[in-house]
Coordinates of C-alpha atoms and ligand atoms in Angstrom, one line a residue:
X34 CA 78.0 66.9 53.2
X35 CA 75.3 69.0 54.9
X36 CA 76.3 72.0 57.4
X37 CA 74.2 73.1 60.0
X38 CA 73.1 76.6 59.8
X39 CA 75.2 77.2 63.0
X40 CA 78.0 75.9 61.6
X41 CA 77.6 78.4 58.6
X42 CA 77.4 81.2 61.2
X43 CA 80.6 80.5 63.0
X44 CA 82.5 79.6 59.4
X45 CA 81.4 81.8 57.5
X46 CA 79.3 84.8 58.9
X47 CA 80.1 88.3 56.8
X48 CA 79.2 91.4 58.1
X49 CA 79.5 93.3 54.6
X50 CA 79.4 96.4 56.8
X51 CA 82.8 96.6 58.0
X52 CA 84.5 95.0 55.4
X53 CA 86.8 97.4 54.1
X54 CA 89.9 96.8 52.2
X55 CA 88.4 93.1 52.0
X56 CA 90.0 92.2 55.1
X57 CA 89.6 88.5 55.7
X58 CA 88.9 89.1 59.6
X59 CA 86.9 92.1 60.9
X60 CA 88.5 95.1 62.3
X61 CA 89.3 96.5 65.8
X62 CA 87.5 99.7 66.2
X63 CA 89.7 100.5 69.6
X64 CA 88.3 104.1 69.5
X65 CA 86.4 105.3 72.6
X66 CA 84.5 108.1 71.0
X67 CA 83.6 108.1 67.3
X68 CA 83.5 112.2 65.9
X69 CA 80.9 113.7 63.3
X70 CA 81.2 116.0 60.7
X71 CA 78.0 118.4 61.9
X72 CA 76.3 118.7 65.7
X73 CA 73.7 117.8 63.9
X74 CA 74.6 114.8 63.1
X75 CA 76.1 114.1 66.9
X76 CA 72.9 115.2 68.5
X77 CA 71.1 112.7 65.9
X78 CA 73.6 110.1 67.0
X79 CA 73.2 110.4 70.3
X80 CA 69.7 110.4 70.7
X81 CA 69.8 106.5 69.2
X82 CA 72.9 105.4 70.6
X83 CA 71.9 101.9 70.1
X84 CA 72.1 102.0 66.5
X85 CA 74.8 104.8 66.3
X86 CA 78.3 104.9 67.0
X87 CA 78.9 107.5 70.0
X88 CA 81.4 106.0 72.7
X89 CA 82.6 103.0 73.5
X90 CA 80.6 102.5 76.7
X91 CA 77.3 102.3 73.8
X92 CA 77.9 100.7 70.6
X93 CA 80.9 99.5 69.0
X94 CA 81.0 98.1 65.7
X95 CA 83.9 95.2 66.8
X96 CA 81.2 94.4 69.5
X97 CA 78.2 94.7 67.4
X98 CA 80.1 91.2 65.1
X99 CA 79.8 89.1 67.8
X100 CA 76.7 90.6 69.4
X101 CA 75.2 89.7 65.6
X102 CA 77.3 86.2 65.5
X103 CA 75.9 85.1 69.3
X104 CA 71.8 86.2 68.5
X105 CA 72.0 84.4 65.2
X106 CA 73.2 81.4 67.1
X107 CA 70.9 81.6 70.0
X108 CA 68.1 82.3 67.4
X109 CA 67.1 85.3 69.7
X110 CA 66.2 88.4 68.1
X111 CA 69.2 90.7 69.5
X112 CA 72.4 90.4 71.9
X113 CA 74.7 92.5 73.7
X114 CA 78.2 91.3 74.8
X115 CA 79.2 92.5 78.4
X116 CA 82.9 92.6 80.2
X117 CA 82.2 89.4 81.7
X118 CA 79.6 86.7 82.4
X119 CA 79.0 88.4 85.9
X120 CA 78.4 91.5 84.2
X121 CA 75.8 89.7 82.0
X122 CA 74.5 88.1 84.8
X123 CA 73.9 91.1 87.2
X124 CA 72.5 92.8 84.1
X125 CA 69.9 90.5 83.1
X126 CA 69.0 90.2 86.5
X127 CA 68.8 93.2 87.5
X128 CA 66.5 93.9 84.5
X129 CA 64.2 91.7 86.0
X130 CA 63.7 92.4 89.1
X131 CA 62.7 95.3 91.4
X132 CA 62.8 96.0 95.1
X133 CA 60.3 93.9 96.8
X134 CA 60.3 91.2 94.1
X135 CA 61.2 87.1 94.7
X136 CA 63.7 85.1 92.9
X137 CA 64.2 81.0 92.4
X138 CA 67.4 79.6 91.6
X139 CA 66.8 76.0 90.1
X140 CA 69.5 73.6 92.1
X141 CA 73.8 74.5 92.0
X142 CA 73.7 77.8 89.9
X143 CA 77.1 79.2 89.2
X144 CA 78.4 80.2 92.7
X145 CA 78.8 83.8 91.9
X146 CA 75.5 84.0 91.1
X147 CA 74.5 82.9 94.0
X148 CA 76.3 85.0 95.8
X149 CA 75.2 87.4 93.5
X150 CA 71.8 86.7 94.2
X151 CA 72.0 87.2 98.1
X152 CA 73.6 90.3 97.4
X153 CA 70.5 91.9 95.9
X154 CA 68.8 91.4 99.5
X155 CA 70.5 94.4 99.9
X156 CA 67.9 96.5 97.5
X157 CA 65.2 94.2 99.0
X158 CA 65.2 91.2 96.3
X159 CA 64.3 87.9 98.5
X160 CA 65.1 84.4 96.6
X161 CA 64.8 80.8 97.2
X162 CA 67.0 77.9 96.2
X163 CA 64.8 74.7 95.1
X164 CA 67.6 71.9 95.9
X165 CA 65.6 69.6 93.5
X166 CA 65.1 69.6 89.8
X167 CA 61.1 68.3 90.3
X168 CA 58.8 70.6 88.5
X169 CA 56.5 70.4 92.1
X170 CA 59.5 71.5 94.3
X171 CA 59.8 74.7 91.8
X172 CA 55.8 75.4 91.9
X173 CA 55.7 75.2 95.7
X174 CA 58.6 77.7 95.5
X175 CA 56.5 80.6 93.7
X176 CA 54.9 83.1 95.6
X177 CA 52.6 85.8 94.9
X178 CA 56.0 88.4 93.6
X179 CA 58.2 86.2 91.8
X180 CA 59.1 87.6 88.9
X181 CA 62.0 85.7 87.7
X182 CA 63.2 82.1 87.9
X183 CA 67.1 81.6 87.2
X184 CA 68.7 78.2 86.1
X185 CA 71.6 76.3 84.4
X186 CA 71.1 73.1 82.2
X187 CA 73.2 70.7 83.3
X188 CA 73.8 72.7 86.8
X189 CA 77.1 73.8 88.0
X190 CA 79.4 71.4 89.7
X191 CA 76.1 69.1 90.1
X192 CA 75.4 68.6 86.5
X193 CA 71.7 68.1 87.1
X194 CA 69.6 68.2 84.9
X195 CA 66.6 70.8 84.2
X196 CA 63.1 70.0 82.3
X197 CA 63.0 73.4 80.9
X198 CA 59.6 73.2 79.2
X199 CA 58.2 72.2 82.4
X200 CA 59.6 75.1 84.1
X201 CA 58.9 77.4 81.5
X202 CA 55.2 76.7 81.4
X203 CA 54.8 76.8 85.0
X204 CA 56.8 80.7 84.5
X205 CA 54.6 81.4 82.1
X206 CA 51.4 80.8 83.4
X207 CA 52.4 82.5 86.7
X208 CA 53.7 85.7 84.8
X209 CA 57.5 84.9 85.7
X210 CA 60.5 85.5 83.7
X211 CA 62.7 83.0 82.8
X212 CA 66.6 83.1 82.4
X213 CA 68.9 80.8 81.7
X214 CA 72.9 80.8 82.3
X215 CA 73.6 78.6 78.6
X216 CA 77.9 78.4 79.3
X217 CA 77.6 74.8 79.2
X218 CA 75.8 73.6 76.2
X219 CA 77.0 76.7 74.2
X220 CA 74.4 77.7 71.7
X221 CA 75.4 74.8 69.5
X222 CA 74.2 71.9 72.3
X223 CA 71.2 73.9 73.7
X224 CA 68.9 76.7 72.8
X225 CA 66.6 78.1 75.6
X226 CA 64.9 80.5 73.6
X227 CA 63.1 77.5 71.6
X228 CA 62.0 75.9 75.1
X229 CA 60.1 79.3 75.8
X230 CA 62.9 80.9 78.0
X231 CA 62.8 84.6 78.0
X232 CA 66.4 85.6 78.5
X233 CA 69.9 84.3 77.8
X234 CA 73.2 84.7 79.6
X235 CA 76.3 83.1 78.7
X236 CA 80.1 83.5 80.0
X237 CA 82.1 84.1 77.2
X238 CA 85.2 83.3 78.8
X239 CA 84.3 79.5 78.7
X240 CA 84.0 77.9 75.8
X241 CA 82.6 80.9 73.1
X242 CA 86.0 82.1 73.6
X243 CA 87.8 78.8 73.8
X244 CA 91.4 80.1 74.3
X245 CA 91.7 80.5 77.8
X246 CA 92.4 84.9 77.3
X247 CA 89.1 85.8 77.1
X248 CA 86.6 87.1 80.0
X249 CA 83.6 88.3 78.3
X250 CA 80.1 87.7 78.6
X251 CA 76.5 87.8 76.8
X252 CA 72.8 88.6 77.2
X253 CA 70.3 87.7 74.2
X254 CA 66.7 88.3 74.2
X255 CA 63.8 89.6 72.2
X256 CA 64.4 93.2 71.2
X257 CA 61.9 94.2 73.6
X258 CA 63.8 93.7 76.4
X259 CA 67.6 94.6 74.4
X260 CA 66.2 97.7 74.0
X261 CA 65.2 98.5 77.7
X262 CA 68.1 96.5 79.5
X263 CA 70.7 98.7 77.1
X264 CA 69.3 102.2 78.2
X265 CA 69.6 100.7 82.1
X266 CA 72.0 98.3 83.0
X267 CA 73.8 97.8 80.1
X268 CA 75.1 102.1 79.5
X269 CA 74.3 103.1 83.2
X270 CA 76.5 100.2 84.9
X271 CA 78.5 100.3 82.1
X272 CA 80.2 96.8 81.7
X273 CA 80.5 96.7 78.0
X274 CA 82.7 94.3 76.6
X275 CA 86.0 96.1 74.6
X276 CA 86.7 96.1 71.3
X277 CA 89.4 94.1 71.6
X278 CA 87.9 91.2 73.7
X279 CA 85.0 91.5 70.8
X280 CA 87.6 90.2 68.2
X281 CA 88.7 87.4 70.3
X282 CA 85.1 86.4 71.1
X283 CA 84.4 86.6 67.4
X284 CA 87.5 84.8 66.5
X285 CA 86.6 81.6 69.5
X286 CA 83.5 81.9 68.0
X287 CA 84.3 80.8 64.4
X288 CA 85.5 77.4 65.7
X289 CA 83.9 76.7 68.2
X290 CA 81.7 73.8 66.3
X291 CA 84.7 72.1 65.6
X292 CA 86.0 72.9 69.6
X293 CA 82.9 71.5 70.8
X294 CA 83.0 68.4 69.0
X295 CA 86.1 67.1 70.4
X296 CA 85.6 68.6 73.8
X297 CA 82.2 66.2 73.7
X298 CA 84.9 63.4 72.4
X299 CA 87.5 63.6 74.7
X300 CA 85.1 64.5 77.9
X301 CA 82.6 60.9 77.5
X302 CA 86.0 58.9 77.0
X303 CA 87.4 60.1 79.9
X304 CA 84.4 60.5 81.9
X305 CA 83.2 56.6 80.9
X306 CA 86.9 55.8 82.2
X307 CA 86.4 57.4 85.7
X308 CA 82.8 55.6 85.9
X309 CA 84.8 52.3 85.6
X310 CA 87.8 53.2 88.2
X311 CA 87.5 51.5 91.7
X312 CA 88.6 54.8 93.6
X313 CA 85.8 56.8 92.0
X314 CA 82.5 56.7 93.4
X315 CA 80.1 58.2 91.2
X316 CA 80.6 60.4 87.7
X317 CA 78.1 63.2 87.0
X318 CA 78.2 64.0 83.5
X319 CA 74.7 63.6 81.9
X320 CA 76.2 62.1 78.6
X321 CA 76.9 58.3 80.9
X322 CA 73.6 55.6 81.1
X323 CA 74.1 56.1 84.7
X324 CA 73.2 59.8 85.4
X325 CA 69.6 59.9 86.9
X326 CA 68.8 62.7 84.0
X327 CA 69.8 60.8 81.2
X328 CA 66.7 60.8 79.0
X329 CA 65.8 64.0 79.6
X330 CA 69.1 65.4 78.8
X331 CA 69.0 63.3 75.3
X332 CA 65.6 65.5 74.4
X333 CA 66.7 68.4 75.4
X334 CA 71.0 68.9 74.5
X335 CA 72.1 68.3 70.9
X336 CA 75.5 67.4 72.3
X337 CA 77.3 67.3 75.4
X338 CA 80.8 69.6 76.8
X339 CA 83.7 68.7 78.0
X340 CA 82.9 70.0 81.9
X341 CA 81.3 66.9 84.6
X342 CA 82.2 66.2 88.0
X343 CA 83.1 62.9 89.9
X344 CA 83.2 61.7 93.5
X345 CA 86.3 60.3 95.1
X346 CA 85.3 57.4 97.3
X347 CA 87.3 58.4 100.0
X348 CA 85.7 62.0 100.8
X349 CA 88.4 63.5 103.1
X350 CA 89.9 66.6 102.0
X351 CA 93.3 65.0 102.1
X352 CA 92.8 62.7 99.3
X353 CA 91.0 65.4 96.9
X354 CA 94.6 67.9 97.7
X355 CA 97.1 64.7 96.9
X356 CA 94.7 63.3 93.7
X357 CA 95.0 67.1 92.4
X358 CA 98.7 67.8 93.1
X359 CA 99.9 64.5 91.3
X360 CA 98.6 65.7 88.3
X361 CA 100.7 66.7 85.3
X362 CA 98.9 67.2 82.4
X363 CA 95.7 68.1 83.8
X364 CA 96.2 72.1 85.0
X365 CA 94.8 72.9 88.3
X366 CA 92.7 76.2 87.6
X367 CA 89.4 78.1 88.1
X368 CA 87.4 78.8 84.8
X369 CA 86.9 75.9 81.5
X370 CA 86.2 75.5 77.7
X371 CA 89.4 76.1 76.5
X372 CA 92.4 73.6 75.2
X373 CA 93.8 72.6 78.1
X374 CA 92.2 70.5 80.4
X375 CA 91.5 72.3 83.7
X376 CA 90.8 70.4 87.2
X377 CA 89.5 72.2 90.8
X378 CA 87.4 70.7 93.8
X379 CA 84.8 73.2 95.3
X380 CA 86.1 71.7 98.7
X381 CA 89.2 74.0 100.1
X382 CA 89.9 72.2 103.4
X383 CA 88.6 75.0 105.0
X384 CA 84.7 75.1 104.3
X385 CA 82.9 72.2 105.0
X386 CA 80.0 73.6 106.3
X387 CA 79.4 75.9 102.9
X388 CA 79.8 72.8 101.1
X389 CA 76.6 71.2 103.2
X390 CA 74.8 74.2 102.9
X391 CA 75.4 74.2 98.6
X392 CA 74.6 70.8 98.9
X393 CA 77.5 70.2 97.2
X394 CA 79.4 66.7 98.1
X395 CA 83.2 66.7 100.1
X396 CA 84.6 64.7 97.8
X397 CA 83.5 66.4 94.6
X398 CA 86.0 67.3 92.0
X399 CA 85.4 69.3 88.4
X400 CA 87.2 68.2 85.2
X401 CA 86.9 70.4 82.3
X402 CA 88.5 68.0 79.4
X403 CA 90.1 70.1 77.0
X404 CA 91.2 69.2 73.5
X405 CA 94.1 67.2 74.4
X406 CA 94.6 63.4 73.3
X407 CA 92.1 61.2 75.9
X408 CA 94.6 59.1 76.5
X409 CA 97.2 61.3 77.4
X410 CA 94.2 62.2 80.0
X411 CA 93.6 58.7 81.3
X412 CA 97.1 58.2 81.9
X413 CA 97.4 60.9 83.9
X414 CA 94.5 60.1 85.9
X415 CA 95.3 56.7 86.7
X416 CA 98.8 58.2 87.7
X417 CA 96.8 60.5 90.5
X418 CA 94.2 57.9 91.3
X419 CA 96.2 55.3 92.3
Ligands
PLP473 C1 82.3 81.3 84.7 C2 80.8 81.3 84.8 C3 80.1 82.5 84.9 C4 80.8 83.8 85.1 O1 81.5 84.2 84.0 P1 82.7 85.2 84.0 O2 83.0 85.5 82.6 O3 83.8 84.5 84.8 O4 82.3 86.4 84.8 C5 78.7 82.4 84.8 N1 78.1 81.3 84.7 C6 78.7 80.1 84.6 C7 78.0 78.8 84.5 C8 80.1 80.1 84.6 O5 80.8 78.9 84.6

């Protein structure tokens, strides 16, 4: 039986370093500051604080496991791990850009990041949304300052999918950078640094954790620009992920092959179900024949998570609130990627016209199938759908 080489990582990585006491599981360096023998020494130290152990704020050697674990995965040449995915995202953003530059989101990016994103108009950083995942709607979008293009393969809520290559050749020869938000896939089912992307950001809290008490996030990239985003956004903003959090990452991380598998599973069985149900209009998960990106996402995921969306055919907000309150087994909760099996519709009652604006459909719902039987998942459904 052959293992992949990222399913040695997560099983059996060894970081001979911090093995003392031949400890099975790494230790919890929960220390803020870290003392030396001479001044020497400290002034040494704190000259290189990327490869020293000063504070907490800089390098940890908890943090460094899974920063070491999530680069070898990525196949990128170093990582840091951040106190959330917002912190990763404003960071490798924000390393990107400058006052004056231009920003394109590619279709339904995270909503925080959106939001995010029109935030930074603030320090004079303009952006465009491209509503469409052709190559030629993203090229008419570039202007003489963009310097970054951000994007999410499948899409949030939309689960569209992106032709990275194309994008990162048209980034490429236009000087842009390219990051991409990789929660989705996980390292395991995609890896944007082998399309040519320069930057990856993942939240931790979804399925690299997998345990539902975890927010945590991720940046990996050449060392080049490690090196220059740690002496800036990652020490001077100062949304380092703790030592604590660090163990849980690395201990989501060590099954998450295994995770994954079922969460693929369990999400096309119960997403194939939904396809077939009369009340259901449309399912967007880019593992079904029917989604409009299927080919492409065959070439470009090696696998597909548990998280889609489908479209009630009645689109009032009514029957979204009654569907969602008659479930039992199904949780109704922000965030994904862990056991349970977690439901939410973008669409509140209250905000129709945001919900036009995102291009985002009234009747939409968001499944996040966890690792629970499928049929204990089905039944359910059919319960609320009928
Ligand atoms: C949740 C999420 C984030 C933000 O992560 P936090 O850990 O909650 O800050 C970023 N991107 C995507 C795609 C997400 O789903």
């Amino acid at each position: 039986m052959g293992y992949t080489e990222d399913e040695l990582i997560c099983y059996q990585f060894e970081d001979k370093e911090h093995r003392f006491l031949r400890a099975a599981a790494p230790p919890i360096y929960e220390t803020a500051p870290f003392f030396f023998d001479t001044y020497e020494e400290y002034a040494e130290a704190a000259n290189h604080e990327k490869e020293h152990y000063v504070y907490w704020r800089g390098t940890n050697p908890t943090v460094q496991i899974a920063e070491k674990m999530l680069a070898a995965l990525e196949g990128g040449d170093a990582c840091k791990c951040f106190a959330s995915g917002m912190a990763a995202v404003s960071a490798a953003l924000m390393c990107s850009l400058s006052s004056g530059d231009h920003l394109i989101l590619i279709g339904h990016v995270y909503e925080s990041s959106i939001a995010l994103v029109k935030y930074l108009a603030k320090f004079n950083v303009q952006h465009t949304i491209v509503h469409s995942m052709e190559i030629e709607q993203v090229q008419a979008a570039v202007k003489k300052n963009t310097k970054a293009i951000l994007m999410e393969s499948p899409t949030s809520f939309i689960f569209e999918v992106v032709n990275i290559t194309a994008v990162t050749e048209l980034a490429k020869a236009n000087g842009i950078r390219t990051l991409m938000d990789n929660s989705w896939g996980t390292p395991l089912y995609l890896k944007p640094l082998a399309f040519g992307v320069d930057i990856v950001v993942h939240s931790a809290s979804k399925y690299l954790g997998g345990h539902n008490d975890l927010v945590g996030g991720a940046v990996i990239a050449s060392n080049e620009i490690i090196d220059r985003m740690y002496l800036e956004e990652y020490e001077l903003m100062g949304a380092s992920l703790a030592p604590f959090e660090a163990w849980l990452l690395i201990r989501g991380l060590r099954t998450l092959p295994l995770r994954m598998e079922v969460h693929q599973r369990n999400g096309l069985e119960v997403a194939r179900y939904l396809s077939e149900h009369p009340a259901v209009s449309k399912v967007n998960h880019p593992g079904l024949l029917s989604h409009p990106h299927y080919e492409l996402a065959r070439k470009q995921l090696k696998g597909y998570s548990g998280l889609f969306s489908f479209e009630l055919r009645d689109a009032a907000y009514e029957e979204i609130r009654s569907t969602l309150n008659k479930l039992r087994m199904i949780r109704i909760g922000v965030s994904w990627g862990a056991m349970e099996s977690q439901i939410i519709s973008p669409n509140y009652g209250y905000n129709q016209a945001d919900l036009k604006d995102q291009h985002i459909p009234e009747s939409l719902i968001r499944l996040a199938v966890g690792l629970e039987p499928p049929a204990l998942l089905i039944e359910d459904l059919e319960t609320a759908l009928s």
